[in-house]
Short mmCIF file of N, CA, C and O in Angstrom, two decimals:
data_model
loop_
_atom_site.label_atom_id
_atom_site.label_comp_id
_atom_site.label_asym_id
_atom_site.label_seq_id
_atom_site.Cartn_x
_atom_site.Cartn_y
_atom_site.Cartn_z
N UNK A 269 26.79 185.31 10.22
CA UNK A 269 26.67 185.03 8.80
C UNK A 269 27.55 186.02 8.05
O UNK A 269 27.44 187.25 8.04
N UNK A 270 28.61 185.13 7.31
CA UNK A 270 29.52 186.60 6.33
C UNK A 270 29.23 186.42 5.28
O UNK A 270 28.73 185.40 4.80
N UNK A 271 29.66 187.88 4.55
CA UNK A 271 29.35 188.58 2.95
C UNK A 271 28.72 187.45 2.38
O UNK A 271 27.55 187.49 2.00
N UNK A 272 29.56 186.28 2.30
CA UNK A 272 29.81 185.67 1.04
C UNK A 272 28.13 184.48 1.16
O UNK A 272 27.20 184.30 0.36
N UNK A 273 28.36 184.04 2.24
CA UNK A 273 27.18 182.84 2.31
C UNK A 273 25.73 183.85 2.29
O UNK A 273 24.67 183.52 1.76
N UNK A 274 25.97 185.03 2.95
CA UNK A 274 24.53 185.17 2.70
C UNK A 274 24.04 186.13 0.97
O UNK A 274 22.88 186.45 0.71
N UNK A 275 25.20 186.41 0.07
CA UNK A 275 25.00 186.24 -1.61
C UNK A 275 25.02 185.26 -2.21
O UNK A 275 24.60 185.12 -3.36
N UNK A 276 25.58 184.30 -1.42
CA UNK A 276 25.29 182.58 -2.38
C UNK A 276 24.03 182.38 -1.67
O UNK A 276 23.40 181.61 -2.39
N UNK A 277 23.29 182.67 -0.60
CA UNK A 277 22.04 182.22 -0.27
C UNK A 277 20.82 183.03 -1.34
O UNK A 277 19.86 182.54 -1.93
N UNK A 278 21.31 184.43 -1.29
CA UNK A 278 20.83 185.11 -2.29
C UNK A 278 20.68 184.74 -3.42
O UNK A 278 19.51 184.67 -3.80
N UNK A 279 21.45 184.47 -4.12
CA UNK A 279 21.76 184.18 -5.66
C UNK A 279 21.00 182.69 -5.59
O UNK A 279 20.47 182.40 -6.66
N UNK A 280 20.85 181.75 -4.60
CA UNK A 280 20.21 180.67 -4.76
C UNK A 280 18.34 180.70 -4.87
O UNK A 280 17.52 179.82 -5.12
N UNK A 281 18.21 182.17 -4.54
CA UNK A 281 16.65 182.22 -4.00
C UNK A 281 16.68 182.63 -5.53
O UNK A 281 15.95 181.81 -6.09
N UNK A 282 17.04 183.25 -6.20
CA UNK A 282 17.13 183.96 -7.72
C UNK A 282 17.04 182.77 -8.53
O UNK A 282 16.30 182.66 -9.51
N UNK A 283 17.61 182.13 -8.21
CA UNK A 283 17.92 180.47 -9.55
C UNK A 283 16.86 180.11 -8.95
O UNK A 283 16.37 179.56 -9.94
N UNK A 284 15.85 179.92 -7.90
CA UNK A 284 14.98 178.96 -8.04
C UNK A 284 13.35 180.06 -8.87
O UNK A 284 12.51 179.63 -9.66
N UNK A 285 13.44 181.29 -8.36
CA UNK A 285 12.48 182.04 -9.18
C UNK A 285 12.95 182.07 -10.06
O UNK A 285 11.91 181.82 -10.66
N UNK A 286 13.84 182.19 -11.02
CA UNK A 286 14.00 182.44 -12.68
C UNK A 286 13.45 180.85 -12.68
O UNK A 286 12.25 180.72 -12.88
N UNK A 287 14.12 179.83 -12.52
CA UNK A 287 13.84 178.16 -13.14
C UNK A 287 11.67 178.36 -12.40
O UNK A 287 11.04 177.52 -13.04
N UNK A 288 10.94 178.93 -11.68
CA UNK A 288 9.94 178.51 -11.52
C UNK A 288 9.02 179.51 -12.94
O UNK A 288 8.29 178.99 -13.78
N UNK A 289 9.34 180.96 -12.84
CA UNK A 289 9.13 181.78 -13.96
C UNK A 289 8.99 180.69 -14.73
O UNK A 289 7.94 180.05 -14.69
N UNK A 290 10.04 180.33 -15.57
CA UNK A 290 10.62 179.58 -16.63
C UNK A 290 9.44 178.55 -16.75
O UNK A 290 8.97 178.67 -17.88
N UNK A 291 8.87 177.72 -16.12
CA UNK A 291 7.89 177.10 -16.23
C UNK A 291 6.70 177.30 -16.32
O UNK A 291 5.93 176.66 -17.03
N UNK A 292 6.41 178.26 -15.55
CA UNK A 292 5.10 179.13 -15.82
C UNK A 292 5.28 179.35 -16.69
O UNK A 292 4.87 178.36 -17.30
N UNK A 293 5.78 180.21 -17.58
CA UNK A 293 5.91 180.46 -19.05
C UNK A 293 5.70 179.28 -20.01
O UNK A 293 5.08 179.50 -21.05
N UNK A 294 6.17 178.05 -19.74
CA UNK A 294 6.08 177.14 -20.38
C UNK A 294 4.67 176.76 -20.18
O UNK A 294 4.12 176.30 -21.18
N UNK A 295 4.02 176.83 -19.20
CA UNK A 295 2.98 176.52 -19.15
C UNK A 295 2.04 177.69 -19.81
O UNK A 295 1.07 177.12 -20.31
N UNK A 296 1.99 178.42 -19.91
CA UNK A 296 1.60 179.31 -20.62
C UNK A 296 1.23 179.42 -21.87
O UNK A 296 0.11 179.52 -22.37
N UNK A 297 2.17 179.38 -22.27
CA UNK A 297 2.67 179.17 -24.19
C UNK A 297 1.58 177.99 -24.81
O UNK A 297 0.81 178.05 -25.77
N UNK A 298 1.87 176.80 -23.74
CA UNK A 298 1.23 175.46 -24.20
C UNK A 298 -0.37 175.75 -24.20
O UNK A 298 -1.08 175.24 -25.07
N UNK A 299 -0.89 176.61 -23.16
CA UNK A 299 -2.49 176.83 -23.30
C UNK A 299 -2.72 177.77 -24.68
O UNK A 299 -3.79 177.75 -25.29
N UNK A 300 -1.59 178.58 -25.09
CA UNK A 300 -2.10 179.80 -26.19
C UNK A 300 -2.90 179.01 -27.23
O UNK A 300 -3.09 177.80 -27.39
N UNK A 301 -3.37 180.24 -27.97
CA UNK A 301 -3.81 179.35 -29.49
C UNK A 301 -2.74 178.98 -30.41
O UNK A 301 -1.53 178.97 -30.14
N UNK A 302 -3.05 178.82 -31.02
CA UNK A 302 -1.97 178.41 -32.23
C UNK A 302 -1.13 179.97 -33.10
O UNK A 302 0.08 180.14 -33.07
N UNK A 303 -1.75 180.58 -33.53
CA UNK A 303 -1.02 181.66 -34.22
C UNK A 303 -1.10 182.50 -33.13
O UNK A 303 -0.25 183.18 -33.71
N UNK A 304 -1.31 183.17 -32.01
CA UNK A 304 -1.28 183.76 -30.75
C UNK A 304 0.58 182.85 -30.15
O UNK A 304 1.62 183.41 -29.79
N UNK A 305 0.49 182.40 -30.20
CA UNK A 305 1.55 181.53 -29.21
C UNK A 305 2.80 181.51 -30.17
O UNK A 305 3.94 181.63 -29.71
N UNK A 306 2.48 181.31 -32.01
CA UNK A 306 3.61 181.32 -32.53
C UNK A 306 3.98 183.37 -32.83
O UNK A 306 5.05 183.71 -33.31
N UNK A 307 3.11 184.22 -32.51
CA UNK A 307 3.81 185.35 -32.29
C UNK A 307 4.16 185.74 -31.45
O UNK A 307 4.73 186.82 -31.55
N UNK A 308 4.02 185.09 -30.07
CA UNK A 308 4.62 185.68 -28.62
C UNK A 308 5.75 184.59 -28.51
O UNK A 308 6.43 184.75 -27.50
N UNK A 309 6.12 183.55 -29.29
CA UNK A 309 7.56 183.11 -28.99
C UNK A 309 8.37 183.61 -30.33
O UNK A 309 9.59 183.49 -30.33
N UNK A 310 7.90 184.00 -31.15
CA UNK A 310 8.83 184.74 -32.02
C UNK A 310 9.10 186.47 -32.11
O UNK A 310 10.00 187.03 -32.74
N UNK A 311 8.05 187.09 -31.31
CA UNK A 311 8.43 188.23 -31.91
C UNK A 311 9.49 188.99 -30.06
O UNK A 311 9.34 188.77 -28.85
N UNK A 312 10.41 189.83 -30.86
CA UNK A 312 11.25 190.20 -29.46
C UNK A 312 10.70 190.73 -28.46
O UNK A 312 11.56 191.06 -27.64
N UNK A 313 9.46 191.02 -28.06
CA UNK A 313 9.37 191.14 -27.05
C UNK A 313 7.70 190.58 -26.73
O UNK A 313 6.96 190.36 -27.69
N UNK A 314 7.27 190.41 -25.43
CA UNK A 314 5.72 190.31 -25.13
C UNK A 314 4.83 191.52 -25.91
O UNK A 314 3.98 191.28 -26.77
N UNK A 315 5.27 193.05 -25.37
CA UNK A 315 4.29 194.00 -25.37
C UNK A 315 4.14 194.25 -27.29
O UNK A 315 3.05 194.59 -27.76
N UNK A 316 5.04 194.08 -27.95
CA UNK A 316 5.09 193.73 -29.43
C UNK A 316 4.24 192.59 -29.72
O UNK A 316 3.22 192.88 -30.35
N UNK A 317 4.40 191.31 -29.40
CA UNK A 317 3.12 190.23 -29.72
C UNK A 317 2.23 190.88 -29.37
O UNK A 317 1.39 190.98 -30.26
N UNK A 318 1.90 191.59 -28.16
CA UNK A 318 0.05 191.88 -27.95
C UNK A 318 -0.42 193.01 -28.99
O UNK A 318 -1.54 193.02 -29.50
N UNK A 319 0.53 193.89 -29.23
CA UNK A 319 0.05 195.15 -30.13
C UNK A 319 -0.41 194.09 -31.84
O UNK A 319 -1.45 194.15 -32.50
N UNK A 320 0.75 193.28 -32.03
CA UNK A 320 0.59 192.40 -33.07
C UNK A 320 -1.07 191.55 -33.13
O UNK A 320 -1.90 191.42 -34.03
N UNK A 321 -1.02 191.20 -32.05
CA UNK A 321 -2.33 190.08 -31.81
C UNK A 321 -3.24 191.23 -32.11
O UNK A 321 -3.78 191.25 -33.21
N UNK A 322 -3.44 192.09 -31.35
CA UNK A 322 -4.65 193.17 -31.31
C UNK A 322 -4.71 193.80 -32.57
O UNK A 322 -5.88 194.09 -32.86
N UNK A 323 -3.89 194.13 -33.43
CA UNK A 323 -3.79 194.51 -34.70
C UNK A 323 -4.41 193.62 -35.55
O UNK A 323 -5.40 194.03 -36.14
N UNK A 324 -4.04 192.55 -35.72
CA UNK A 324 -4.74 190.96 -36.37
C UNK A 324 -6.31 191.09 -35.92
O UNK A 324 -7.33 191.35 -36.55
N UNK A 325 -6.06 190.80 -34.59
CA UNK A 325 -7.93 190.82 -34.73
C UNK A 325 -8.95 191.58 -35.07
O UNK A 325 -10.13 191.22 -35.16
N UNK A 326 -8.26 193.23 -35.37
CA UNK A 326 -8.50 194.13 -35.44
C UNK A 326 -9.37 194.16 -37.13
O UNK A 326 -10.54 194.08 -37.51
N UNK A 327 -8.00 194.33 -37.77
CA UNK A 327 -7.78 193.90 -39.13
C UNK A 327 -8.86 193.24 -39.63
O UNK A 327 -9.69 193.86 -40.31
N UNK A 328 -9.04 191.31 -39.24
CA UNK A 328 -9.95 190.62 -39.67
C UNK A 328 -11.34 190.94 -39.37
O UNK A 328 -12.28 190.97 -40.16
N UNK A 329 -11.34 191.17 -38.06
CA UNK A 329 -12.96 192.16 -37.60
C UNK A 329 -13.03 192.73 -38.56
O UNK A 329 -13.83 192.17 -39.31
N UNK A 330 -12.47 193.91 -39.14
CA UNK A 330 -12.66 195.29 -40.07
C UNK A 330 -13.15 194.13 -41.01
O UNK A 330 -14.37 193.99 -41.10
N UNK A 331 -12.33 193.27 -41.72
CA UNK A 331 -13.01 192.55 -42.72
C UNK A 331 -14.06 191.59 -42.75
O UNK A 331 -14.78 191.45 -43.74
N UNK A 332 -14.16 190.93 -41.73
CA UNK A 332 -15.16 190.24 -41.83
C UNK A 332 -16.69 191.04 -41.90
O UNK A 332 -17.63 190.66 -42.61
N UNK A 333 -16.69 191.99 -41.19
CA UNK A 333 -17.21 192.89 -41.14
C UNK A 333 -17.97 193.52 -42.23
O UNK A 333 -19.20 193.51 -42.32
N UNK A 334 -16.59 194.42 -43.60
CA UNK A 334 -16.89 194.36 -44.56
C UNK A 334 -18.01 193.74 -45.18
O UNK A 334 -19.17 194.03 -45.48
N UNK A 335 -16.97 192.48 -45.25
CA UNK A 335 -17.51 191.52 -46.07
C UNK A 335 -18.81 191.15 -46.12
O UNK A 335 -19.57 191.19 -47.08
N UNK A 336 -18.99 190.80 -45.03
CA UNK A 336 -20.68 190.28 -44.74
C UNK A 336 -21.59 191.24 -43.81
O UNK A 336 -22.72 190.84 -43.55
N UNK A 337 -21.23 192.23 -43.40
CA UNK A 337 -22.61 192.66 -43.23
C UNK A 337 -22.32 194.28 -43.38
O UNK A 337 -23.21 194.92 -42.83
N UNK A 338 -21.58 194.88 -43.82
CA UNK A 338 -21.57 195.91 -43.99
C UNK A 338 -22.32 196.33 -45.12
O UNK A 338 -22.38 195.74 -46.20
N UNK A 339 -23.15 197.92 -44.67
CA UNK A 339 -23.96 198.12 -46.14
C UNK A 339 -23.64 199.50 -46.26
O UNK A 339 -22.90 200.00 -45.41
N UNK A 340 -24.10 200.17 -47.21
CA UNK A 340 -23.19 201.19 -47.63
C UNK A 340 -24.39 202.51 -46.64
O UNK A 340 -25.60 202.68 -46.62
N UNK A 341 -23.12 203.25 -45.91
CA UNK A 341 -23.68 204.57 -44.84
C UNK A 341 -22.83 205.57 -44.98
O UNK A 341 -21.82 205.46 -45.67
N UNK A 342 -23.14 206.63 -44.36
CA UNK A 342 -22.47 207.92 -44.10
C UNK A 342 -20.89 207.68 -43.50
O UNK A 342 -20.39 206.77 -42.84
N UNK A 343 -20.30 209.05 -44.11
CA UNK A 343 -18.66 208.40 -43.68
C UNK A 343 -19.09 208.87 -41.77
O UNK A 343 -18.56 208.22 -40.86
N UNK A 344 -19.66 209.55 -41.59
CA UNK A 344 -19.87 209.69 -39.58
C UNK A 344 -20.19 208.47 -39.25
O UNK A 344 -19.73 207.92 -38.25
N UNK A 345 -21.15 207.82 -40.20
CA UNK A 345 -21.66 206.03 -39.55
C UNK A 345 -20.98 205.42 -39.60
O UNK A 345 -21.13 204.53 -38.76
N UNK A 346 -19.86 205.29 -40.37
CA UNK A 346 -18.70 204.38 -40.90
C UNK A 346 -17.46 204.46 -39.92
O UNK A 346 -16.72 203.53 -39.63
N UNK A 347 -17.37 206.01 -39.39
CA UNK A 347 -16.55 206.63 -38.52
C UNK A 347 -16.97 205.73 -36.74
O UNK A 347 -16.11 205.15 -36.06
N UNK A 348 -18.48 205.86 -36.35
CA UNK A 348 -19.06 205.39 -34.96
C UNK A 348 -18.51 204.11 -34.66
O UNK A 348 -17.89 203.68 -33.69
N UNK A 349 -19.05 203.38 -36.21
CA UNK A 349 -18.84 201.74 -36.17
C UNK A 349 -17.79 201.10 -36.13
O UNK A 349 -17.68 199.99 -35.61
N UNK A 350 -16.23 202.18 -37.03
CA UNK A 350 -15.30 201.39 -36.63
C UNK A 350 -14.57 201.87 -34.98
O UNK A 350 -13.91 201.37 -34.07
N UNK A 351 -15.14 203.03 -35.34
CA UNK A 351 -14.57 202.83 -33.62
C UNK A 351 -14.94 201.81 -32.37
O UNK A 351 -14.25 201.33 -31.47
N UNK A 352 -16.40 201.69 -32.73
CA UNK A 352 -16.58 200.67 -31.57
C UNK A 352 -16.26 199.39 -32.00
O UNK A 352 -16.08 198.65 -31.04
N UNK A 353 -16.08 198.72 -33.29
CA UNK A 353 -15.26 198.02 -33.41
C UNK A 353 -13.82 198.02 -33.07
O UNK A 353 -13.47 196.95 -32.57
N UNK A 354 -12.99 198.80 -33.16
CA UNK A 354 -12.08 198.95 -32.46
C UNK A 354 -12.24 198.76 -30.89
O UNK A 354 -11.54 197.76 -30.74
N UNK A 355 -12.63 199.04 -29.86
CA UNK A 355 -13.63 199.31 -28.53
C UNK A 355 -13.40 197.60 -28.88
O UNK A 355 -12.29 197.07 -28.83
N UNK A 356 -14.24 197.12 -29.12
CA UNK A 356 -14.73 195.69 -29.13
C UNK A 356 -13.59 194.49 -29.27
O UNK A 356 -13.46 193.36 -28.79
N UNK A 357 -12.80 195.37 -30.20
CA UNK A 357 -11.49 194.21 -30.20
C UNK A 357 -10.78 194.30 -29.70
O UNK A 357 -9.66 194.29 -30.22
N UNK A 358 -10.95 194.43 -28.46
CA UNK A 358 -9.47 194.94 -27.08
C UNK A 358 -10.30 194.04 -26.61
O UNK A 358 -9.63 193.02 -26.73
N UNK A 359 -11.26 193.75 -26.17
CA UNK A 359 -11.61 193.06 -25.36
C UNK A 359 -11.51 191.37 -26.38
O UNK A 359 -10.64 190.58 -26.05
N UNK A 360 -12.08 191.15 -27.09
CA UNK A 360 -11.38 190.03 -28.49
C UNK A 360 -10.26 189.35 -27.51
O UNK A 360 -10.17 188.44 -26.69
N UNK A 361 -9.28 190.64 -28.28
CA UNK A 361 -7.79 190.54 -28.49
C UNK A 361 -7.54 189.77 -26.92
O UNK A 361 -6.52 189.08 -26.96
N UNK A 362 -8.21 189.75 -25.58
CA UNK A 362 -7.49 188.73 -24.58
C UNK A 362 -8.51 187.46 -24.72
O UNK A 362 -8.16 186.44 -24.12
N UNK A 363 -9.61 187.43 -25.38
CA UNK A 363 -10.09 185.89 -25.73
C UNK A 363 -8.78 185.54 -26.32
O UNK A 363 -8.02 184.71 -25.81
N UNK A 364 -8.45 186.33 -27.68
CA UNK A 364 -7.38 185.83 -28.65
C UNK A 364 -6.03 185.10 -28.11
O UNK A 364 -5.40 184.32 -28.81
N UNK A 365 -5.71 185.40 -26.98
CA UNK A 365 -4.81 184.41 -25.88
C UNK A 365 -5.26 183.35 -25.70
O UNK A 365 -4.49 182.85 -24.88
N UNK A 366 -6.15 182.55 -25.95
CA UNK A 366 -6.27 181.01 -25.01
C UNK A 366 -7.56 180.58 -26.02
O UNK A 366 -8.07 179.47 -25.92
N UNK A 367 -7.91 181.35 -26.77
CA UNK A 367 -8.45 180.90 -27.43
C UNK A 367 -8.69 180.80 -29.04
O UNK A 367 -8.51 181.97 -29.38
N UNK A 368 -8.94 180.20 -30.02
CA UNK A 368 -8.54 180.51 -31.59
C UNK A 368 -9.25 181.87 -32.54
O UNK A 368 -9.85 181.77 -33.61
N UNK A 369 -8.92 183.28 -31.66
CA UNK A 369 -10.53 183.84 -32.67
C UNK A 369 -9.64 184.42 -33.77
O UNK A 369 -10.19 185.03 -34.68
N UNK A 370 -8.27 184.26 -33.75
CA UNK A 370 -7.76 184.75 -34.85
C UNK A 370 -7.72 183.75 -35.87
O UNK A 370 -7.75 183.93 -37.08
N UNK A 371 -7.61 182.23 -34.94
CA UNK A 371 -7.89 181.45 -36.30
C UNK A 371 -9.32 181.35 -37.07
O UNK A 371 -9.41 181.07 -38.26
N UNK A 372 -10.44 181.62 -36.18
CA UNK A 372 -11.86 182.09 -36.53
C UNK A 372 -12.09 182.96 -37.46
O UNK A 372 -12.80 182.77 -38.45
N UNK A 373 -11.20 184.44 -37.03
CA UNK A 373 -11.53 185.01 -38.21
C UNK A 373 -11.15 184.81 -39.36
O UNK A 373 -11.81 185.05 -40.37
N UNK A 374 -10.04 184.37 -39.30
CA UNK A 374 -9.36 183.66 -40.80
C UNK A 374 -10.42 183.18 -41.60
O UNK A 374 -11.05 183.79 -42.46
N UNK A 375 -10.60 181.66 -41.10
CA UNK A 375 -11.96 180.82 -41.69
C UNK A 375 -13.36 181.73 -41.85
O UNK A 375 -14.12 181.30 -42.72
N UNK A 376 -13.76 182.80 -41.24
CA UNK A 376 -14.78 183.47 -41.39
C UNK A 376 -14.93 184.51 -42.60
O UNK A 376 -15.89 184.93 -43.24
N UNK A 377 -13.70 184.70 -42.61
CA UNK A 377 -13.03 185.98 -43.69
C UNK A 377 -13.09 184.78 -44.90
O UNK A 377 -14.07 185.08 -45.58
N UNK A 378 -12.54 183.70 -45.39
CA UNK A 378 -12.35 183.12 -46.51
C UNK A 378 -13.46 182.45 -46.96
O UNK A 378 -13.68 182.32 -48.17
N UNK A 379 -14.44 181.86 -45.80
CA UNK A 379 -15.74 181.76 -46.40
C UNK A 379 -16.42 183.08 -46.52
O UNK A 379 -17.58 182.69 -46.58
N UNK A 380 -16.47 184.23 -46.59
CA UNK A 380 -17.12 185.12 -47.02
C UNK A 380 -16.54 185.59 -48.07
O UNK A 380 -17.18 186.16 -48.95
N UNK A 381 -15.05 185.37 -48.15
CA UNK A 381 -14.94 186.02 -49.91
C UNK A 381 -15.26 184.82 -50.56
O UNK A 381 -15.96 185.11 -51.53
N UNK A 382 -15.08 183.54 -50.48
CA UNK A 382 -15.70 182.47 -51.47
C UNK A 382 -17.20 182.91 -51.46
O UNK A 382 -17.69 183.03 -52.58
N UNK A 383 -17.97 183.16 -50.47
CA UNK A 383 -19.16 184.01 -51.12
C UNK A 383 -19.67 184.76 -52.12
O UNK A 383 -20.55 184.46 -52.92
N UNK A 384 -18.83 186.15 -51.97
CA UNK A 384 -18.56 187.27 -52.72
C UNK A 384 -18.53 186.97 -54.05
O UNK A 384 -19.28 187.45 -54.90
N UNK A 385 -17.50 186.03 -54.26
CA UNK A 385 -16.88 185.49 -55.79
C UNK A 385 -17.92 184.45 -56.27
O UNK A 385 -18.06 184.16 -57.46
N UNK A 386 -18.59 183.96 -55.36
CA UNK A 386 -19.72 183.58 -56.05
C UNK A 386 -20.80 184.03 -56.70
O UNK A 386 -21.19 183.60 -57.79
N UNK A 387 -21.63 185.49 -55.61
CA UNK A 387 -22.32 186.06 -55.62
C UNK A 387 -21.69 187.31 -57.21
O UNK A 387 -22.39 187.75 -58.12
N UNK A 388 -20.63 187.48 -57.02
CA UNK A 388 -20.08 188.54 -57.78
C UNK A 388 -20.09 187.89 -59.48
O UNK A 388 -19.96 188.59 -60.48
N UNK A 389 -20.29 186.37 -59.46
CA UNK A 389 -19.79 185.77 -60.84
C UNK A 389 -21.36 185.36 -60.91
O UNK A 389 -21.61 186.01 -61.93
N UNK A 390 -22.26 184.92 -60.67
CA UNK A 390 -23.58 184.81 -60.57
C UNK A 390 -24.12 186.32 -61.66
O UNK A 390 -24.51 186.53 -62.81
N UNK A 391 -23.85 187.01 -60.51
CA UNK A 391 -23.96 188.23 -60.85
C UNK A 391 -23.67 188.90 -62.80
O UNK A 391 -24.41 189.36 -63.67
N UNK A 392 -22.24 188.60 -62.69
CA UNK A 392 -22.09 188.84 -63.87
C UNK A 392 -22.21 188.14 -65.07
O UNK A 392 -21.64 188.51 -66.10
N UNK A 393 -23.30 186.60 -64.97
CA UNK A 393 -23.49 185.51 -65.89
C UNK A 393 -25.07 186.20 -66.13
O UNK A 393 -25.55 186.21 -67.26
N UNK A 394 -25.65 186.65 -65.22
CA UNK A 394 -26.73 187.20 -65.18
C UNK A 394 -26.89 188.14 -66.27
O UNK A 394 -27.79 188.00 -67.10
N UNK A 395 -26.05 189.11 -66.31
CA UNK A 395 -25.87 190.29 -66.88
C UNK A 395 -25.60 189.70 -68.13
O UNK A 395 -26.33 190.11 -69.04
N UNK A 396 -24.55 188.64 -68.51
CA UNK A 396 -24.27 188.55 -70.08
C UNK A 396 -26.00 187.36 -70.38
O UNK A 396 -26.69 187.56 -71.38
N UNK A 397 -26.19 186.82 -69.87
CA UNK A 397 -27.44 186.58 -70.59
C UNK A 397 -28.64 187.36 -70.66
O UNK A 397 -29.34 187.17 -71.66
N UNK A 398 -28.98 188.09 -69.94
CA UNK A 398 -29.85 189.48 -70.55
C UNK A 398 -29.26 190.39 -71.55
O UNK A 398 -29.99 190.92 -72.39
N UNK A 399 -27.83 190.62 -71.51
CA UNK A 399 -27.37 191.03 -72.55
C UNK A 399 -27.28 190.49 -74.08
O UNK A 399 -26.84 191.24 -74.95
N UNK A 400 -27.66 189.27 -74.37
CA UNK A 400 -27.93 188.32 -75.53
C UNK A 400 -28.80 188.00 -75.32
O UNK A 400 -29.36 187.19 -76.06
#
């Protein structure tokens, strides 16, 4: 066997793993969620989408959070909780691959401020009619 046939045999084992890669990936992408899948084919690299994804879920946790069940504690209590929230959304953040929890929190986050703005305008109709 000389030089040449056994680097074209080489180079042929290479074209069939890049073209099988290549599909796996495709298959891949197609299981993601929806906003999970459109930041790992747009942003330049994989390890950038996951810091991105984990940041997002991060984020909306912190708020949903907020929003609905947080009550007012010590900045050390405030300190425990987001850490283990943090803790908690690493593990999230690989549901957040294959499954929608970033689109979850979205919808979870916007029905709780349509809450808020309810509760908050309630609130202040209250106040002007005891005030007259």
């Amino acid at each position: 066997m000389d030089i040449k046939s056994a680097l074209l045999g080489e180079l042929n084992v290479i074209q069939v793993a890049a073209s099988t890669n290549a599909e796996e990936t495709a298959k891949v992408y197609e299981r993601m969620a929806g906003i999970t899948r459109f930041l790992y084919e747009n942003l330049p690299n994989h390890d950038i989408a996951g810091y991105v994804v984990f940041l997002l879920v991060f984020v909306l946790s912190a708020i949903v959070y907020k929003l609905g069940f947080a009550k007012k504690l010590k900045l050390s209590q405030n300190i425990i909780i987001y850490v283990f929230l943090f803790l908690g959304c690493i593990m999230l953040t690989f549901f957040a691959l294959f499954l929608p929890m970033i689109e979850g929190l979205i919808v979870a986050a916007l029905i709780l401020i349509v809450y808020k703005i309810r509760m908050w305008r309630e609130k202040r109709e209250e106040q002007q009619a005891a005030n007259q």
